[in-house]
mmCIF file of C-alpha atoms in Angstrom:
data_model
loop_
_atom_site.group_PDB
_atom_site.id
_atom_site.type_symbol
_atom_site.label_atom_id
_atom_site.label_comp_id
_atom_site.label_asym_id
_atom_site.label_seq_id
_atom_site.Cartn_x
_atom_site.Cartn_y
_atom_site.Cartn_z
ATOM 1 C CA UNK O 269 18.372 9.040 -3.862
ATOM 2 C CA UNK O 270 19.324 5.444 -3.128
ATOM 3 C CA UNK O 271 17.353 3.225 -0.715
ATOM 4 C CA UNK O 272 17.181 0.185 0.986
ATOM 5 C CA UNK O 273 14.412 -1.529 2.783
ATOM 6 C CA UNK O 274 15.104 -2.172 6.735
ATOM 7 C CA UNK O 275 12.148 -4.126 6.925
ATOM 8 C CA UNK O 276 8.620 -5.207 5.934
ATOM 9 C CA UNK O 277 5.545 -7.023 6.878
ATOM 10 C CA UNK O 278 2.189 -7.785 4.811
ATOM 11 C CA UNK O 279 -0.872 -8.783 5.395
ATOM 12 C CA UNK O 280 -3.793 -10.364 3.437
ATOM 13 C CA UNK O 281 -6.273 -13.418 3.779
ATOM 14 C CA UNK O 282 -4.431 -16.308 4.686
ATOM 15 C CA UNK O 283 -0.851 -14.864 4.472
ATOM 16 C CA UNK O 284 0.352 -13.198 7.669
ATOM 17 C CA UNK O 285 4.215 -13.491 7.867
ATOM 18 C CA UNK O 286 6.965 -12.494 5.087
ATOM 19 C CA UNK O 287 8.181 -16.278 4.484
ATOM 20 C CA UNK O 288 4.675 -17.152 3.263
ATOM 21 C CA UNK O 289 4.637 -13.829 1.533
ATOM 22 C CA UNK O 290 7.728 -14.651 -0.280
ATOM 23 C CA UNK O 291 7.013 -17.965 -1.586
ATOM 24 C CA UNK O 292 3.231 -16.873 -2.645
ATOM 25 C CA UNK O 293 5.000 -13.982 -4.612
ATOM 26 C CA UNK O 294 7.430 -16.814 -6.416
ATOM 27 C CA UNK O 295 4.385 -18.258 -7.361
ATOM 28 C CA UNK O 296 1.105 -16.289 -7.054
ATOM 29 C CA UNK O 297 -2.086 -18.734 -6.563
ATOM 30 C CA UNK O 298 -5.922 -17.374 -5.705
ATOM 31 C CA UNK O 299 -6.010 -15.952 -2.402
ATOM 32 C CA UNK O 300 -9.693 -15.684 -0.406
ATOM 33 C CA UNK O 301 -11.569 -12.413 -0.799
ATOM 34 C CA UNK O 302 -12.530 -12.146 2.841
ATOM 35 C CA UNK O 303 -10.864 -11.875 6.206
ATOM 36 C CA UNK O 304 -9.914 -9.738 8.553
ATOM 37 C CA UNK O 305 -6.621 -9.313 10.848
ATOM 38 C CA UNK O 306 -7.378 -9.179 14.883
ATOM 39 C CA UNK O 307 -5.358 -5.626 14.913
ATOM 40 C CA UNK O 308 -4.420 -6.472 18.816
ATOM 41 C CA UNK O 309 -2.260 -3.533 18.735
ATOM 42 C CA UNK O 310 -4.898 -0.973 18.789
ATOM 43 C CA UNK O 311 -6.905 -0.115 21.359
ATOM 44 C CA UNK O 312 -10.317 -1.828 21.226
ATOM 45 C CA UNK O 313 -12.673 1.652 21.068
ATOM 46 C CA UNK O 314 -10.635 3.095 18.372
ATOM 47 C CA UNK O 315 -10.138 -0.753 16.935
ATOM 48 C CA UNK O 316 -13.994 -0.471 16.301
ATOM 49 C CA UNK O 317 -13.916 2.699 14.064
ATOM 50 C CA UNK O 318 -12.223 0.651 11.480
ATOM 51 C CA UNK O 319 -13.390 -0.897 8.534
ATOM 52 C CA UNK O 320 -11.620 -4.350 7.132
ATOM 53 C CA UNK O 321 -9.443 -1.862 4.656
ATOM 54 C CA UNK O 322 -7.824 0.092 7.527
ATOM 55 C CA UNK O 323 -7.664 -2.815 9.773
ATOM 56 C CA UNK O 324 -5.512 -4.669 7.162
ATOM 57 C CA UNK O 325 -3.574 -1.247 6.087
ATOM 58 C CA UNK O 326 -3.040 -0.713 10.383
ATOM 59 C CA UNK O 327 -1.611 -4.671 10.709
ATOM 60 C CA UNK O 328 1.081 -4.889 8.086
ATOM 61 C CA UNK O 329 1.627 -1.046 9.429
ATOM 62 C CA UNK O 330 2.164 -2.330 13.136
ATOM 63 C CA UNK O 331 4.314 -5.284 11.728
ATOM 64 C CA UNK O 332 6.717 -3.662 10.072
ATOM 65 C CA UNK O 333 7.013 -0.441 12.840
ATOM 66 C CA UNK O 334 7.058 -2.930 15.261
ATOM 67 C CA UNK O 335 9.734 -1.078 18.344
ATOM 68 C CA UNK O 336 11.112 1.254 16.116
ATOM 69 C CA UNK O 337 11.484 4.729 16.457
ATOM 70 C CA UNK O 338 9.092 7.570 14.826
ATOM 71 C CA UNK O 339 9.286 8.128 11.650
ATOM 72 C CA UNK O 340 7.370 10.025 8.699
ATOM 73 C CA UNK O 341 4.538 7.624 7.376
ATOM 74 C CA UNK O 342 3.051 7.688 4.109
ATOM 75 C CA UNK O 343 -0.190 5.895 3.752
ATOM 76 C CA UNK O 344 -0.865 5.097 -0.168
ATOM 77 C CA UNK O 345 -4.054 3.818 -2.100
ATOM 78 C CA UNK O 346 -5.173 4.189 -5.426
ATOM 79 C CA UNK O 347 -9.054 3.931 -4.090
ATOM 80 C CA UNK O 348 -8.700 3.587 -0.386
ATOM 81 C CA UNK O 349 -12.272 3.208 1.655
ATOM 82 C CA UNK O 350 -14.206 3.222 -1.484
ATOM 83 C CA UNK O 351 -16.961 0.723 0.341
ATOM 84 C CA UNK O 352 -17.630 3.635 2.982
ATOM 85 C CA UNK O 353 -17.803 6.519 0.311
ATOM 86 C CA UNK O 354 -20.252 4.306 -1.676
ATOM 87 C CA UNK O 355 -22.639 3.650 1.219
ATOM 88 C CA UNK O 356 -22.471 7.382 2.172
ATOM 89 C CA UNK O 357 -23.688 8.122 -1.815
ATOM 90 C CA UNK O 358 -25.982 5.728 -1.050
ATOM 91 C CA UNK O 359 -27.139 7.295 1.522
ATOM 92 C CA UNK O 360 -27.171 11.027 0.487
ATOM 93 C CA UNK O 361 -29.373 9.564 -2.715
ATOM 94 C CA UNK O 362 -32.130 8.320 -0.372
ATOM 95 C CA UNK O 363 -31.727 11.111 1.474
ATOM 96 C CA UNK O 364 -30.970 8.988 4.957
ATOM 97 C CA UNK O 365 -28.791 11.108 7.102
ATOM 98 C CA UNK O 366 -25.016 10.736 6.921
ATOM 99 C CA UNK O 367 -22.536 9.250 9.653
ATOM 100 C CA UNK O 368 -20.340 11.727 11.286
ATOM 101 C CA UNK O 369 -17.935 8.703 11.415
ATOM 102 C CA UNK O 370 -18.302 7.462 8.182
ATOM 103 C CA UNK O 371 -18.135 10.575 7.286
ATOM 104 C CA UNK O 372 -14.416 11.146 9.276
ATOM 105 C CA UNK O 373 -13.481 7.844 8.085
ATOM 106 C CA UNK O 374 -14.040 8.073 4.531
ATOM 107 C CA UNK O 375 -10.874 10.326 3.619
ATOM 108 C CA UNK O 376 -7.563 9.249 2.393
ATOM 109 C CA UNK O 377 -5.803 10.391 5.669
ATOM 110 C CA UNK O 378 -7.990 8.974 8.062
ATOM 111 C CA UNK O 379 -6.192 5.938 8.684
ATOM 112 C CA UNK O 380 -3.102 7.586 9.043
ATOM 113 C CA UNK O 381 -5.113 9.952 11.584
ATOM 114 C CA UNK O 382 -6.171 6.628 13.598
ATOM 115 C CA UNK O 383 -2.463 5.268 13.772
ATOM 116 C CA UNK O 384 -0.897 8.800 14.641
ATOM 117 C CA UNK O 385 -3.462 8.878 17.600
ATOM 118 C CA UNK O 386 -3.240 5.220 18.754
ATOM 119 C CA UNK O 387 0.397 5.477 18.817
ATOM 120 C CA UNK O 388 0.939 8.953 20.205
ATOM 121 C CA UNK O 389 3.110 9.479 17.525
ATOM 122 C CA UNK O 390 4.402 13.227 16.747
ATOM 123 C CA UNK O 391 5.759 12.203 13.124
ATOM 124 C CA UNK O 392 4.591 13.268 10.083
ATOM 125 C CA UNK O 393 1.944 11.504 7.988
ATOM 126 C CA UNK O 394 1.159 11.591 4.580
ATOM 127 C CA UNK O 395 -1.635 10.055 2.334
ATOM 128 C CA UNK O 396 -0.993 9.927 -1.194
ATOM 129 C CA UNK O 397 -3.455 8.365 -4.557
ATOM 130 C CA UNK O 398 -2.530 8.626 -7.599
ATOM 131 C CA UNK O 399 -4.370 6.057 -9.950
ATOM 132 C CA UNK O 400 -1.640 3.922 -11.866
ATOM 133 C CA UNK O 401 1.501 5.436 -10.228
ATOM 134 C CA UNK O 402 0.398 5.157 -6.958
ATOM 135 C CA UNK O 403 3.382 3.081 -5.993
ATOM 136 C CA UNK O 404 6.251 5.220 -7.289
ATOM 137 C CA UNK O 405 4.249 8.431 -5.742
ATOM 138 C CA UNK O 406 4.541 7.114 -2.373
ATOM 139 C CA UNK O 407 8.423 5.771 -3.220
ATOM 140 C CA UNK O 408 9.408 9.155 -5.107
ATOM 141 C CA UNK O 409 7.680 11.220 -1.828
ATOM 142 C CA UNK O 410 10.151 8.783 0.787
ATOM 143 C CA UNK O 411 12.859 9.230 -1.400
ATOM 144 C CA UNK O 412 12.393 13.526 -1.437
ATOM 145 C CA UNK O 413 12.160 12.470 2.529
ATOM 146 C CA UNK O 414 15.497 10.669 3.095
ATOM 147 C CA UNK O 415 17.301 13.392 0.869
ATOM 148 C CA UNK O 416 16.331 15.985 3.288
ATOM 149 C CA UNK O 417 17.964 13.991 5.931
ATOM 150 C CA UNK O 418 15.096 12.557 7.228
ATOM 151 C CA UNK O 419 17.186 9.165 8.912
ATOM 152 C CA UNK O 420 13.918 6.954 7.929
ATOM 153 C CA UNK O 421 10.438 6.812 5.882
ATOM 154 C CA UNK O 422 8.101 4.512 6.386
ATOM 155 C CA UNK O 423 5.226 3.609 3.201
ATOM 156 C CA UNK O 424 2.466 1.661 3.296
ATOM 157 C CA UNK O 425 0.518 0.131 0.532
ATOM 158 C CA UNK O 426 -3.299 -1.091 0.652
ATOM 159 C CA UNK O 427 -5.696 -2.004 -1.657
ATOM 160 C CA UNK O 428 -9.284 -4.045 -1.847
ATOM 161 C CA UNK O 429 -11.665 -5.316 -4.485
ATOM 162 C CA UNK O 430 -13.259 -1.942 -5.519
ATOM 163 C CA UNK O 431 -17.465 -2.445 -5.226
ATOM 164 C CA UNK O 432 -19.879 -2.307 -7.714
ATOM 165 C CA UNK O 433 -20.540 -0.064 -10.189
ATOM 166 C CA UNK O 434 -16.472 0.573 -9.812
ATOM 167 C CA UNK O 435 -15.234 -2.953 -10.556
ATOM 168 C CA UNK O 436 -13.946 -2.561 -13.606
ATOM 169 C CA UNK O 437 -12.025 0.221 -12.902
ATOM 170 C CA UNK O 438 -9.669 -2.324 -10.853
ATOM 171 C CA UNK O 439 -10.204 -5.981 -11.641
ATOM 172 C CA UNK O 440 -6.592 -6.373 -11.316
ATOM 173 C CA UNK O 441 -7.241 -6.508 -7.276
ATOM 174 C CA UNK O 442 -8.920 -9.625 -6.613
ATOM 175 C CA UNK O 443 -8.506 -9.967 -2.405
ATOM 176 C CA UNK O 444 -7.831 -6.917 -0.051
ATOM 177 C CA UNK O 445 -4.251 -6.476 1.051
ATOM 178 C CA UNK O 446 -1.644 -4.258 2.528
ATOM 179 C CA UNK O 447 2.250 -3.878 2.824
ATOM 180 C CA UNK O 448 4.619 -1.737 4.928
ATOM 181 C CA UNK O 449 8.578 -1.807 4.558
ATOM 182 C CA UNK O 450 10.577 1.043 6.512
ATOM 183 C CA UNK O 451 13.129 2.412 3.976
ATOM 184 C CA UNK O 452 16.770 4.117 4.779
ATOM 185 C CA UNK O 453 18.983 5.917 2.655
ATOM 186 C CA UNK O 454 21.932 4.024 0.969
ATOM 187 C CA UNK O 455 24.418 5.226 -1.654
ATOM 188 C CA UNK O 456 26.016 1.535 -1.354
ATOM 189 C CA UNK O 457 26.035 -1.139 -3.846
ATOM 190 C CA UNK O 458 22.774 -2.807 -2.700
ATOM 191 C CA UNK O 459 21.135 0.347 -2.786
ATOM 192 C CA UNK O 460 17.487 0.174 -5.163
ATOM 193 C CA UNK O 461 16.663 3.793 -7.234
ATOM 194 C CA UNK O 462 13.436 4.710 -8.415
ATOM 195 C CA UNK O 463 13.753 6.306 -12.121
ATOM 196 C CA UNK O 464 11.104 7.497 -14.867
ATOM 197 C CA UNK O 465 11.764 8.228 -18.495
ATOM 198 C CA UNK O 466 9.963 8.410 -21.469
ATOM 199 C CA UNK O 467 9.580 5.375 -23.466
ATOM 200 C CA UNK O 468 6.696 3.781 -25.790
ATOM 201 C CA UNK O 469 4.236 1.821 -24.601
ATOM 202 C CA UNK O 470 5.399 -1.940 -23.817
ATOM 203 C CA UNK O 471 3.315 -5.503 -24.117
ATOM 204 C CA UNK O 472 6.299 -7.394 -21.826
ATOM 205 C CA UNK O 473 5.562 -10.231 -19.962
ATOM 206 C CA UNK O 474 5.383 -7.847 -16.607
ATOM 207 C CA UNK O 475 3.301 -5.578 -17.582
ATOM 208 C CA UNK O 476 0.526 -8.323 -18.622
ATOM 209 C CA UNK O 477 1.562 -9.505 -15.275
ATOM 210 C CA UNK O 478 -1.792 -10.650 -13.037
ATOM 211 C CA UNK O 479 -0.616 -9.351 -9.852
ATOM 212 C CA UNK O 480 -1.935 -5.781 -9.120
ATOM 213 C CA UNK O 481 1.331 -2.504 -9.523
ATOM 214 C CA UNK O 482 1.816 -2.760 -5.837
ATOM 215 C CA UNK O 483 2.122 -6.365 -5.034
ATOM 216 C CA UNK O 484 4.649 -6.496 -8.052
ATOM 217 C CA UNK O 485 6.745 -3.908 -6.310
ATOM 218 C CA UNK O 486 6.914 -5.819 -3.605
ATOM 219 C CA UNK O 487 8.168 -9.217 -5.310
ATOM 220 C CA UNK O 488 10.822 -6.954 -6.779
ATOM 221 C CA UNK O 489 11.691 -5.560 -3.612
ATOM 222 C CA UNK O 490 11.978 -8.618 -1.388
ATOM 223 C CA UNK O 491 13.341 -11.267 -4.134
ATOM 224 C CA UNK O 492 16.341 -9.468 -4.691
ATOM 225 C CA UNK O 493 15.561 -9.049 -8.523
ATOM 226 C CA UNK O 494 18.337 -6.721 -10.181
ATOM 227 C CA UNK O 495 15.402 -4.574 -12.467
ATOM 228 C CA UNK O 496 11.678 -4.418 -12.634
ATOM 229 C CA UNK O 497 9.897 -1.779 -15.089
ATOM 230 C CA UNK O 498 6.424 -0.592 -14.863
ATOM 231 C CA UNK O 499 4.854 1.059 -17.664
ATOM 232 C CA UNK O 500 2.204 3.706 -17.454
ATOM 233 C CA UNK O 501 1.225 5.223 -20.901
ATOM 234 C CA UNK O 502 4.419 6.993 -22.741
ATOM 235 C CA UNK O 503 6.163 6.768 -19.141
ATOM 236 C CA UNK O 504 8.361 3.666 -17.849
ATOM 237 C CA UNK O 505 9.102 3.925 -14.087
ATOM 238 C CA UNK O 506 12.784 1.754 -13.421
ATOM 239 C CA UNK O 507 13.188 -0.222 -10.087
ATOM 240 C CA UNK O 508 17.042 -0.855 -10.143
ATOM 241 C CA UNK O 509 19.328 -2.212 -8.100
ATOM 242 C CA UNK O 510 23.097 -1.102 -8.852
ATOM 243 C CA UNK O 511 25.608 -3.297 -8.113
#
């Protein structure tokens, strides 16, 4: 199944709009670890429930769904909330009583859960991790979407600097950040497919690429690139364009 992207937003310290996004993704520099978007759009006592994470995943989410009608949403992150799970291990280890909320609030669907309710939105919602491939999950699950007919699919992407003792299970992620693009079908020229195949392991210049998978999905989605191959042990996902 062919798609094409309707439209996108992103969010991360010190890049708020897709033209900075853009040129920062022609030319990646450091970006600061901290900050944290306003998230006008939700209401203030649900607004408070959320952690920096979800308040970055809910902006570029809002951005991009802007006026636009429902549509299926599917929420992706390799880690998500990790911060709240480790302070409620913390907590269970001294054995301090748990919070109900962090509690709620520490699942992969809870954000999805918060934007459903703030929005009083009836679509379906989806949360999806699945360590390397977390990206073409969530892309492979929209595209099973559209075939069925579904008219649009909306994914977003959202990653932070994991906490200690977990860092080094994704240094690649240096500042928190999120991404949302609303996807269509297309069988035209422009159209970008989502392939796997089996193929030995590679040592190209993208895969030694700094940029964490996700953010390097998104260059290839917004510059217009014909091809962009991601490598995950004997498997090579293909981001293609055909022409």
């Amino acid at each position: 199944m062919g798609f094409t992207v309707q439209r996108w937003a992103a969010w991360a310290p010190g890049l708020v709009d897709p033209a900075a996004w853009e040129t920062w993704l022609a030319k990646p520099h450091p970006l600061p670890a901290e900050g944290t978007p306003a998230l006008a759009e939700m209401p203030a006592m649900m607004r408070r429930r959320v952690d920096r994470l979800g308040r970055i995943a809910l902006q570029a989410t809002y951005q991009a769904h802007v006026d636009a009608p429902e549509a299926p949403v599917l929420f992706a992150s390799r880690y998500g909330d990790l911060g709240r799970s480790l302070e409620l291990l913390t907590q269970l280890a001294r054995s301090e009583p748990l919070s109900p909320t962090s509690f709620s609030l520490s699942v992969h669907n809870a954000i999805g859960a918060l934007y459903s309710i703030a929005r009083r939105d009836t679509a379906s919602y989806g949360a999806i991790a699945a360590g390397e491939e977390t990206v073409e999950a969530a892309f492979t699950e929209a595209c099973g979407l559209l075939a069925d007919g579904v008219p649009r699919v909306m994914v977003v992407l959202y990653d932070e600097p994991v906490p200690e003792p977990w860092q080094h299970f994704s240094e690649s992620v240096r500042f928190p950040h999120a991404w949302a693009c609303v996807l269509a079908a297309d069988t035209g020229a422009n159209a970008i497919r989502l392939d796997c195949h089996a193929g030995l392991p590679g040592t190209d210049a993208q895969e030694q690429d700094e940029l964490p998978v996700d953010l390097r999905a998104l260059r290839f989605l917004v510059s217009g690139a014909r091809r962009w191959e991601h490598a995950v042990g004997a498997r090579r996902w293909r981001w293609e364009r055909h022409g």
